[in-house]
PDB file of C-alpha atoms and ligand atoms in Angstrom:
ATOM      1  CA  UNK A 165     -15.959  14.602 -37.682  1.00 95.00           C
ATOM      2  CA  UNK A 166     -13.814  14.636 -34.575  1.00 97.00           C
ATOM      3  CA  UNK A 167     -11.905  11.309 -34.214  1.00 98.00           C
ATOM      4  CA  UNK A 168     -10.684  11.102 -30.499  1.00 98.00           C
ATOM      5  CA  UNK A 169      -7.905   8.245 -29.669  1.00 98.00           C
ATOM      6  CA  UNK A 170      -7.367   7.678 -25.936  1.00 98.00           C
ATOM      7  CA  UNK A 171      -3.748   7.099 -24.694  1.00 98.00           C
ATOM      8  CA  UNK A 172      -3.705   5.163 -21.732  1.00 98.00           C
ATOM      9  CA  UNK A 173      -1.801   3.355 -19.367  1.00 98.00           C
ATOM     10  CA  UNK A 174      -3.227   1.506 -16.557  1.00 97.00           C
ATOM     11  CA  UNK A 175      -6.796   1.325 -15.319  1.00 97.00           C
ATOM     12  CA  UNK A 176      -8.898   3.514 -17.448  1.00 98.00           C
ATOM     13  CA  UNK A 177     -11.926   4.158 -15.527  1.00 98.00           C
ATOM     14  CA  UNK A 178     -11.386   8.018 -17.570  1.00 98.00           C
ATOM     15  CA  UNK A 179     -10.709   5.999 -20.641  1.00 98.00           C
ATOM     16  CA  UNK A 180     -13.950   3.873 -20.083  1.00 98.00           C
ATOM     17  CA  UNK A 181     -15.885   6.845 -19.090  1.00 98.00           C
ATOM     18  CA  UNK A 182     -14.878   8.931 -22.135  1.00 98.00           C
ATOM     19  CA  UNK A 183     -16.045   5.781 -24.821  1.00 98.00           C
ATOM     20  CA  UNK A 184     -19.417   6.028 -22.962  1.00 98.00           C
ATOM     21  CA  UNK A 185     -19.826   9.851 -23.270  1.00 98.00           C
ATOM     22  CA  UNK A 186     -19.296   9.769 -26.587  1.00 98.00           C
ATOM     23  CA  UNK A 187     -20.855   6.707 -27.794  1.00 96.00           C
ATOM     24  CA  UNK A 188     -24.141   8.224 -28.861  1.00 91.00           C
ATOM     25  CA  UNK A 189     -22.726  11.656 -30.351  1.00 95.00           C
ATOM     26  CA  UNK A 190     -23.389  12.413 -34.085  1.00 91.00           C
ATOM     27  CA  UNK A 191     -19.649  14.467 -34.961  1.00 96.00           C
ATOM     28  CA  UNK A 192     -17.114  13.549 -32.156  1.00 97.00           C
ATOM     29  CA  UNK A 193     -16.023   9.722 -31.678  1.00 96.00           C
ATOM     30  CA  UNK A 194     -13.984   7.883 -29.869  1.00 98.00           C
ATOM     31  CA  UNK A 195     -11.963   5.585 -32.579  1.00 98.00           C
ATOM     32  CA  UNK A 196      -8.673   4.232 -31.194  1.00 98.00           C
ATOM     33  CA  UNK A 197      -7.360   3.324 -27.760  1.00 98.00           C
ATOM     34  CA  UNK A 198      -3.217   3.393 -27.436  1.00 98.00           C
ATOM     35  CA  UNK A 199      -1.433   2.104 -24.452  1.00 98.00           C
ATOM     36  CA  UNK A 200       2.412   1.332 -23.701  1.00 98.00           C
ATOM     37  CA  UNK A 201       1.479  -0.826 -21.110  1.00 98.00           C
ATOM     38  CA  UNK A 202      -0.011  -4.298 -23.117  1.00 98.00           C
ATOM     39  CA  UNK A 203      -1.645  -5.393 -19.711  1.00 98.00           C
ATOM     40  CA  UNK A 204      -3.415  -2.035 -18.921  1.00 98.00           C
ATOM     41  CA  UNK A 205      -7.113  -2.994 -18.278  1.00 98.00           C
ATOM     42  CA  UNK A 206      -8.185  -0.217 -19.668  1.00 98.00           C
ATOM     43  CA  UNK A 207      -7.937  -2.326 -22.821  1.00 98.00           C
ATOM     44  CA  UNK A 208     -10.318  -4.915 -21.584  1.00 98.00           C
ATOM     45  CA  UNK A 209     -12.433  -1.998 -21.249  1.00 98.00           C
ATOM     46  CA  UNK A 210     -11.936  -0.718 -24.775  1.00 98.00           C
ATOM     47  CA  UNK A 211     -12.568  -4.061 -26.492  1.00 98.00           C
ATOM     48  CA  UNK A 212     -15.863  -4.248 -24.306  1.00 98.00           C
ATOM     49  CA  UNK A 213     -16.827  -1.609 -26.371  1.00 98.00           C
ATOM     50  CA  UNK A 214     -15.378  -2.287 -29.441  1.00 98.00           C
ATOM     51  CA  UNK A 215     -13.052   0.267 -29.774  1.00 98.00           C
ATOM     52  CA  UNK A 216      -9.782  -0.906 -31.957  1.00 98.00           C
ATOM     53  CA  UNK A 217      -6.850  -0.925 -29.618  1.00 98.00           C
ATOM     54  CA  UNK A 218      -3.238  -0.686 -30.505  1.00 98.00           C
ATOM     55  CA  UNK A 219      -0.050  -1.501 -28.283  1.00 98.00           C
ATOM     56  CA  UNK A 220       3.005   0.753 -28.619  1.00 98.00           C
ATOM     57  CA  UNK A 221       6.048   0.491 -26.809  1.00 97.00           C
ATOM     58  CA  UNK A 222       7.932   3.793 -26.284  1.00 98.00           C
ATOM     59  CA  UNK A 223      10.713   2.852 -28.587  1.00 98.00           C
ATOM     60  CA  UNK A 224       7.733   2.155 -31.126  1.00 98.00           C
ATOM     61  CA  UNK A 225       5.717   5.402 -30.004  1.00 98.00           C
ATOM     62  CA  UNK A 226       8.712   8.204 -30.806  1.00 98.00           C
ATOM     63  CA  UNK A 227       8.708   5.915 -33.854  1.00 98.00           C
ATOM     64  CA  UNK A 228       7.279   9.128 -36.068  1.00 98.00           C
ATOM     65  CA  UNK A 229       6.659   7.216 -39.179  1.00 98.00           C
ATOM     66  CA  UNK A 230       5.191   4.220 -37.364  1.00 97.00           C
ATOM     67  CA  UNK A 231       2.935   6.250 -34.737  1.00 98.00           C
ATOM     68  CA  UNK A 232       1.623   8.776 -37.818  1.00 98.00           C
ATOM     69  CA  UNK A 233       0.754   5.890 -40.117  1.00 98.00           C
ATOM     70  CA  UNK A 234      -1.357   4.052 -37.127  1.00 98.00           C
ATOM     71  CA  UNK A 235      -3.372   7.709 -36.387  1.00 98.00           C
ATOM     72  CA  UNK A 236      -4.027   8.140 -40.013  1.00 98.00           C
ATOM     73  CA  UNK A 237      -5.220   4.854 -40.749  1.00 98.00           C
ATOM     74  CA  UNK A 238      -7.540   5.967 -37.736  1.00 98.00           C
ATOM     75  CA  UNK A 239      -7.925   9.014 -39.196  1.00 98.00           C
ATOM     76  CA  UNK A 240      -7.113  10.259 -35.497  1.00 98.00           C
ATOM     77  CA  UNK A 241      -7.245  13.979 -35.471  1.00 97.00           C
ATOM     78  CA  UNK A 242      -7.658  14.468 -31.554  1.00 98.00           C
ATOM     79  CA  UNK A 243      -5.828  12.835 -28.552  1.00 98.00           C
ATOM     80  CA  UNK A 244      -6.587  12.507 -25.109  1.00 98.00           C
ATOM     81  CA  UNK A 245      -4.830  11.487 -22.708  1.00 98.00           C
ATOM     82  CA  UNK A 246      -5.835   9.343 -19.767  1.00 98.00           C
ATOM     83  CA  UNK A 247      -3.387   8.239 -17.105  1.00 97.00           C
ATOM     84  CA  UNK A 248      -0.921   8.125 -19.473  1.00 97.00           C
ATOM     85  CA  UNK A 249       2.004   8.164 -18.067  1.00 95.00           C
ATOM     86  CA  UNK A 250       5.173   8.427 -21.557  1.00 96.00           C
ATOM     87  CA  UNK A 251       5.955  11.855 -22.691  1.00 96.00           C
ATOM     88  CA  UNK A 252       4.356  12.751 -25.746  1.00 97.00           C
ATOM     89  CA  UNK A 253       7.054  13.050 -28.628  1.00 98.00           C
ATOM     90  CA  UNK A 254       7.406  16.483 -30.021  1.00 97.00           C
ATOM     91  CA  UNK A 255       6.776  15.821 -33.343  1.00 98.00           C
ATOM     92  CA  UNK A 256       2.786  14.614 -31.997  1.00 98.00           C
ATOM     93  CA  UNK A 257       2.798  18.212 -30.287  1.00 97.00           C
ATOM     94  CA  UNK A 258       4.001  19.730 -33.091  1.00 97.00           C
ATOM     95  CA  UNK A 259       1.618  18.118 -35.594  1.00 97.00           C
ATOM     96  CA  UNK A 260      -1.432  17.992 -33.503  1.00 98.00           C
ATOM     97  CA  UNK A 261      -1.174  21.328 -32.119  1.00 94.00           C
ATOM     98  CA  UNK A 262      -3.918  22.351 -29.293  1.00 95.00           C
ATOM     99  CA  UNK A 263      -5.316  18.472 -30.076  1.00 97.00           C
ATOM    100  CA  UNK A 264      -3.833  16.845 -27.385  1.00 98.00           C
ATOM    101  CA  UNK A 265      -5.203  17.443 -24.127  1.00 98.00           C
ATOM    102  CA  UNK A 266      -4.588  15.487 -20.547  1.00 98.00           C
ATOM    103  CA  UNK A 267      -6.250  15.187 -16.964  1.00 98.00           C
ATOM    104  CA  UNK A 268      -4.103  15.751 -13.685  1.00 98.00           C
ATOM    105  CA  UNK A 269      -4.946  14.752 -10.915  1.00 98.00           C
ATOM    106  CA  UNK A 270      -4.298  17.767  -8.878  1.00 98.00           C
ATOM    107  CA  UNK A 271      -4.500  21.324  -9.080  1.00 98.00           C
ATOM    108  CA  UNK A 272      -1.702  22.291 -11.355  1.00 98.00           C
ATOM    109  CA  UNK A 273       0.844  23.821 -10.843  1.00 97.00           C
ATOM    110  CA  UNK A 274       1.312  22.211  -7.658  1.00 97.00           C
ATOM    111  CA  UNK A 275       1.952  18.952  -7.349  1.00 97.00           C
ATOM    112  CA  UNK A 276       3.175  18.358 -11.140  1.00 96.00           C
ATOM    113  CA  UNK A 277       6.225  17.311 -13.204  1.00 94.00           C
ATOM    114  CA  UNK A 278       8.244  14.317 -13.019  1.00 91.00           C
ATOM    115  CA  UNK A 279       7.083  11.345 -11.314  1.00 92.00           C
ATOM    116  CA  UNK A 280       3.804  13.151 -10.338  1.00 95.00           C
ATOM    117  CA  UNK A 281       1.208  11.080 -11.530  1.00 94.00           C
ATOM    118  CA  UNK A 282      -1.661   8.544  -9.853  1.00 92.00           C
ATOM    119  CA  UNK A 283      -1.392   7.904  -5.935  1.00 94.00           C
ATOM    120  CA  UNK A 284       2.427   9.304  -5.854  1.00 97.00           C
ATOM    121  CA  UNK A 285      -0.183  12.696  -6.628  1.00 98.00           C
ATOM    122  CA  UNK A 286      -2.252  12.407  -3.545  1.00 98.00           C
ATOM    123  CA  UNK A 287       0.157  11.331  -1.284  1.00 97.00           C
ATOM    124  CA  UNK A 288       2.163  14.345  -1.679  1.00 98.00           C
ATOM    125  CA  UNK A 289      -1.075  16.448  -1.006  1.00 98.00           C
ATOM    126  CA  UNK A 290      -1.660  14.548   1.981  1.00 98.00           C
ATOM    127  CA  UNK A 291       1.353  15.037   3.258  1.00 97.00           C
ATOM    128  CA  UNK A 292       1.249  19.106   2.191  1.00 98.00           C
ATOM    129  CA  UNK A 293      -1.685  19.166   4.520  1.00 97.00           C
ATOM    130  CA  UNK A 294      -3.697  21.035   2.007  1.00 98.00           C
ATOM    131  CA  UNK A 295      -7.088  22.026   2.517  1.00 98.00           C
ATOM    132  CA  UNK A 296      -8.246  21.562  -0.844  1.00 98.00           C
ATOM    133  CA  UNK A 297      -7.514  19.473  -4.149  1.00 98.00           C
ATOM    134  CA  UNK A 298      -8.672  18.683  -7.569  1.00 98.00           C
ATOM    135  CA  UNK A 299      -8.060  18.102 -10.932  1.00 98.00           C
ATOM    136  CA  UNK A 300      -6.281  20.008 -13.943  1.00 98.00           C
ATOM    137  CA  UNK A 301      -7.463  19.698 -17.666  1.00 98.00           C
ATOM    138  CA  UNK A 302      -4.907  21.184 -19.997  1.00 98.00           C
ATOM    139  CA  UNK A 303      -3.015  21.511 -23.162  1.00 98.00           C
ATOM    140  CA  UNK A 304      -0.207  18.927 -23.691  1.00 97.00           C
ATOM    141  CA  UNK A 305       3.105  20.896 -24.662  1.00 95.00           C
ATOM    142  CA  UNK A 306       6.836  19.730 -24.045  1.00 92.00           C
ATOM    143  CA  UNK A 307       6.930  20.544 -20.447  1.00 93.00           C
ATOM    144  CA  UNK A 308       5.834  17.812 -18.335  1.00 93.00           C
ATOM    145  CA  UNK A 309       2.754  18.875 -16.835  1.00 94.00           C
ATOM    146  CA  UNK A 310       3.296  22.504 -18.009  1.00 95.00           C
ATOM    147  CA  UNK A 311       0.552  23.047 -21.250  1.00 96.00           C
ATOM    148  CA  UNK A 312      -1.852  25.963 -21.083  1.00 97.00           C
ATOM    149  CA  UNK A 313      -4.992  25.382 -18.591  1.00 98.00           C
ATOM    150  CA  UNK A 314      -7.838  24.730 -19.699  1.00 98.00           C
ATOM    151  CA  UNK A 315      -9.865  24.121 -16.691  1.00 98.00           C
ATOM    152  CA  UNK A 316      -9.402  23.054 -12.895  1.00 98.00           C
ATOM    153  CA  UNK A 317     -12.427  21.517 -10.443  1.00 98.00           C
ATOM    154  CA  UNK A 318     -11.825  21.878  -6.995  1.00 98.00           C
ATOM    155  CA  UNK A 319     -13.299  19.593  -3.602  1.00 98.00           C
ATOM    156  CA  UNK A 320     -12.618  20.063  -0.153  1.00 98.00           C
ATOM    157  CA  UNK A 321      -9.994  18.042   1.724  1.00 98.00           C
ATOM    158  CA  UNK A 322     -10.435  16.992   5.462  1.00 97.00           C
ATOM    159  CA  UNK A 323      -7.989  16.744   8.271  1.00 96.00           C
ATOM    160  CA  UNK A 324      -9.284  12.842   8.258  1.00 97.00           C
ATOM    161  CA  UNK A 325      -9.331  12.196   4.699  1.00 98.00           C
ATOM    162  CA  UNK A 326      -6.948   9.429   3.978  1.00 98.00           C
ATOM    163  CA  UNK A 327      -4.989   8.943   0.553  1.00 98.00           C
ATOM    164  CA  UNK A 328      -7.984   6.748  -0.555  1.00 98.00           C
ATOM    165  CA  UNK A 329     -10.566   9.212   0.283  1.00 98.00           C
ATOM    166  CA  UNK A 330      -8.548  11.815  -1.772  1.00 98.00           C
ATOM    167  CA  UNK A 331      -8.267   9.603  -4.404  1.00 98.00           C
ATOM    168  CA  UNK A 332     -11.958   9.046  -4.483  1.00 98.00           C
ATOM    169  CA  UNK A 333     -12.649  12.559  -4.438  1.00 98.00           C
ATOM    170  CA  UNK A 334     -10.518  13.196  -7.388  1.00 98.00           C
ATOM    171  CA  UNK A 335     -12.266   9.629  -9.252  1.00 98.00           C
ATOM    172  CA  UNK A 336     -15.640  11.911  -8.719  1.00 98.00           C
ATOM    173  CA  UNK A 337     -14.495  15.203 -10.283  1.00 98.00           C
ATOM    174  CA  UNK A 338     -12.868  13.180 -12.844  1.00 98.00           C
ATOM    175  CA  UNK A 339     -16.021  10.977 -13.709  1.00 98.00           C
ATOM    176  CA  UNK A 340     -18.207  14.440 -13.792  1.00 98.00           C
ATOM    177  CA  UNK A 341     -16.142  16.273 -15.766  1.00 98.00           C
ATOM    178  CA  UNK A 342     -13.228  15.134 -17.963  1.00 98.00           C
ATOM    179  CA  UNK A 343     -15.750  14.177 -21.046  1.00 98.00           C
ATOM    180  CA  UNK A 344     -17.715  17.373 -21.067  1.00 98.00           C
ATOM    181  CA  UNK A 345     -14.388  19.087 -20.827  1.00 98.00           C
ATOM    182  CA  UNK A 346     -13.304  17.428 -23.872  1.00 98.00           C
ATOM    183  CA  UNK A 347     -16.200  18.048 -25.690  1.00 98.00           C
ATOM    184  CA  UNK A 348     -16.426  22.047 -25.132  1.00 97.00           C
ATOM    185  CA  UNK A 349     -12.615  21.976 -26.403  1.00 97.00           C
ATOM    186  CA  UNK A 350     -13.548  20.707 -29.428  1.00 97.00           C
ATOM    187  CA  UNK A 351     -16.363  21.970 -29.885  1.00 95.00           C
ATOM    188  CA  UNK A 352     -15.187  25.927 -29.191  1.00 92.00           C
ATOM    189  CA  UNK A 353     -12.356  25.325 -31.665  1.00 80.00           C
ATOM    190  CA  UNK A 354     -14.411  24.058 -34.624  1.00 63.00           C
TER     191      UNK A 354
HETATM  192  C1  GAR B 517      -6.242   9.556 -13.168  1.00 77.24           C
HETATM  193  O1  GAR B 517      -6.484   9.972 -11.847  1.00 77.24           O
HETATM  194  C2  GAR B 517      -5.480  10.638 -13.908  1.00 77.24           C
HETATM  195  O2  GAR B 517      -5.831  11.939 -13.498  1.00 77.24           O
HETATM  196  C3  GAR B 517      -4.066  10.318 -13.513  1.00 77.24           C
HETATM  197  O3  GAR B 517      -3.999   8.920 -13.571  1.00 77.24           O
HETATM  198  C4  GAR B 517      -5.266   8.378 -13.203  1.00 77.24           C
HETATM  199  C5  GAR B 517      -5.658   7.329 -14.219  1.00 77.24           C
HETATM  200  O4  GAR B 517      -6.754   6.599 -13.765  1.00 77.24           O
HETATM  201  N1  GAR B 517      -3.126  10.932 -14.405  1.00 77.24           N
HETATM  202  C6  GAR B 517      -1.921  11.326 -13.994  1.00 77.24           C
HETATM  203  O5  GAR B 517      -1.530  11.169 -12.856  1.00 77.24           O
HETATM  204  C7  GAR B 517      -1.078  11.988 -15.069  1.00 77.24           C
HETATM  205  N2  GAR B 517       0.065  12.622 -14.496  1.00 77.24           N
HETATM  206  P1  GAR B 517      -7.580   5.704 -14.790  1.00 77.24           P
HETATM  207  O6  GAR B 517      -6.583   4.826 -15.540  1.00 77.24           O
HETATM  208  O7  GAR B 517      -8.497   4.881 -13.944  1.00 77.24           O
HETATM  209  O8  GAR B 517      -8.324   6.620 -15.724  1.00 77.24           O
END
């Protein structure tokens, strides 16, 4: 059994999506939602499905004794992030190596690192003028942004598309493909 938790922290619409894609699956489940942020909705959204929930500040996070006691009590052995926005402490990479796994919202490596996450992420592809965007699915390691590819979706950008129509265009190709992504990872590696 594959138990996923979901660090998130802001909206969730990927966090929502991903407890819906998995809600009827026999060996893969969604058991534990972590966020730094204790407003993010995307905890309204996990209680609507009553997913346990768990607020960690960072201090509390790099906390390795605290944040391994709260995954095993889970019995977490897969994370996903979605929108998170804290590096992950290296002792989680080291311990849950290949298991954590994150969504960008461009197509790495441009447009990554520091600061690079959310709208600040499709402004600066606005203003790059480029032709084309999309989203990266890949490997959390200790470089911001910098874990081993998994896969990219591309969609066209217009001349006349506005931050908010880029932004919508990513929401799409994150919608369609984030949980299937997830699911092939762990499935292949099983
Ligand atoms: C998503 O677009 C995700 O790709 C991005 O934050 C958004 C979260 O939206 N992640 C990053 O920018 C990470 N650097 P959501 O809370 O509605 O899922």
């Amino acid at each position: 059994m594959t138990n996923i938790a979901i660090f998130v922290s802001g909206n969730g619409t990927n966090c929502e999506n991903i407890i819906k894609y998995f809600r009827d699956k026999k060996d893969i489940n969604v058991c534990l939602v972590i966020s730094n942020k204790a407003d993010a909705y995307a905890l309204i959204r996990a209680a609507k499905y009553g997913i346990p929930s768990k607020v960690l500040t960072k201090q509390e996070l790099y906390d390795e004794e605290n944040t391994m006691k709260i995954l095993e009590t889970y019995n977490v052995n897969f994370i996903v992030l979605a929108g998170f926005l804290l590096m992950i402490p290296d002792f989680l990479i080291n311990k849950f190596d290949h298991r954590i796994i994150n969504i960008h919202p461009a197509l790495l490596p441009k447009f990554g690192g520091k600061g690079m996450y959310g709208h600040h992420v499709h402004e600066a592809v606005k203003a790059a003028g480029e032709t084309e965007t999309g989203i990266t699915i890949h490997y959390v390691s200790n470089v911001c942004d910098g874990g081993e590819i998994i896969a990219q979706f591309k969609t066209n950008l217009s001349p006349t598309d506005t931050v908010e129509d880029i932004e919508e265009k990513i929401h799409i190709l994150e919608q369609q493909h984030y949980p299937q992504v997830i699911e092939n990872t762990i499935t292949e590696r099983k």
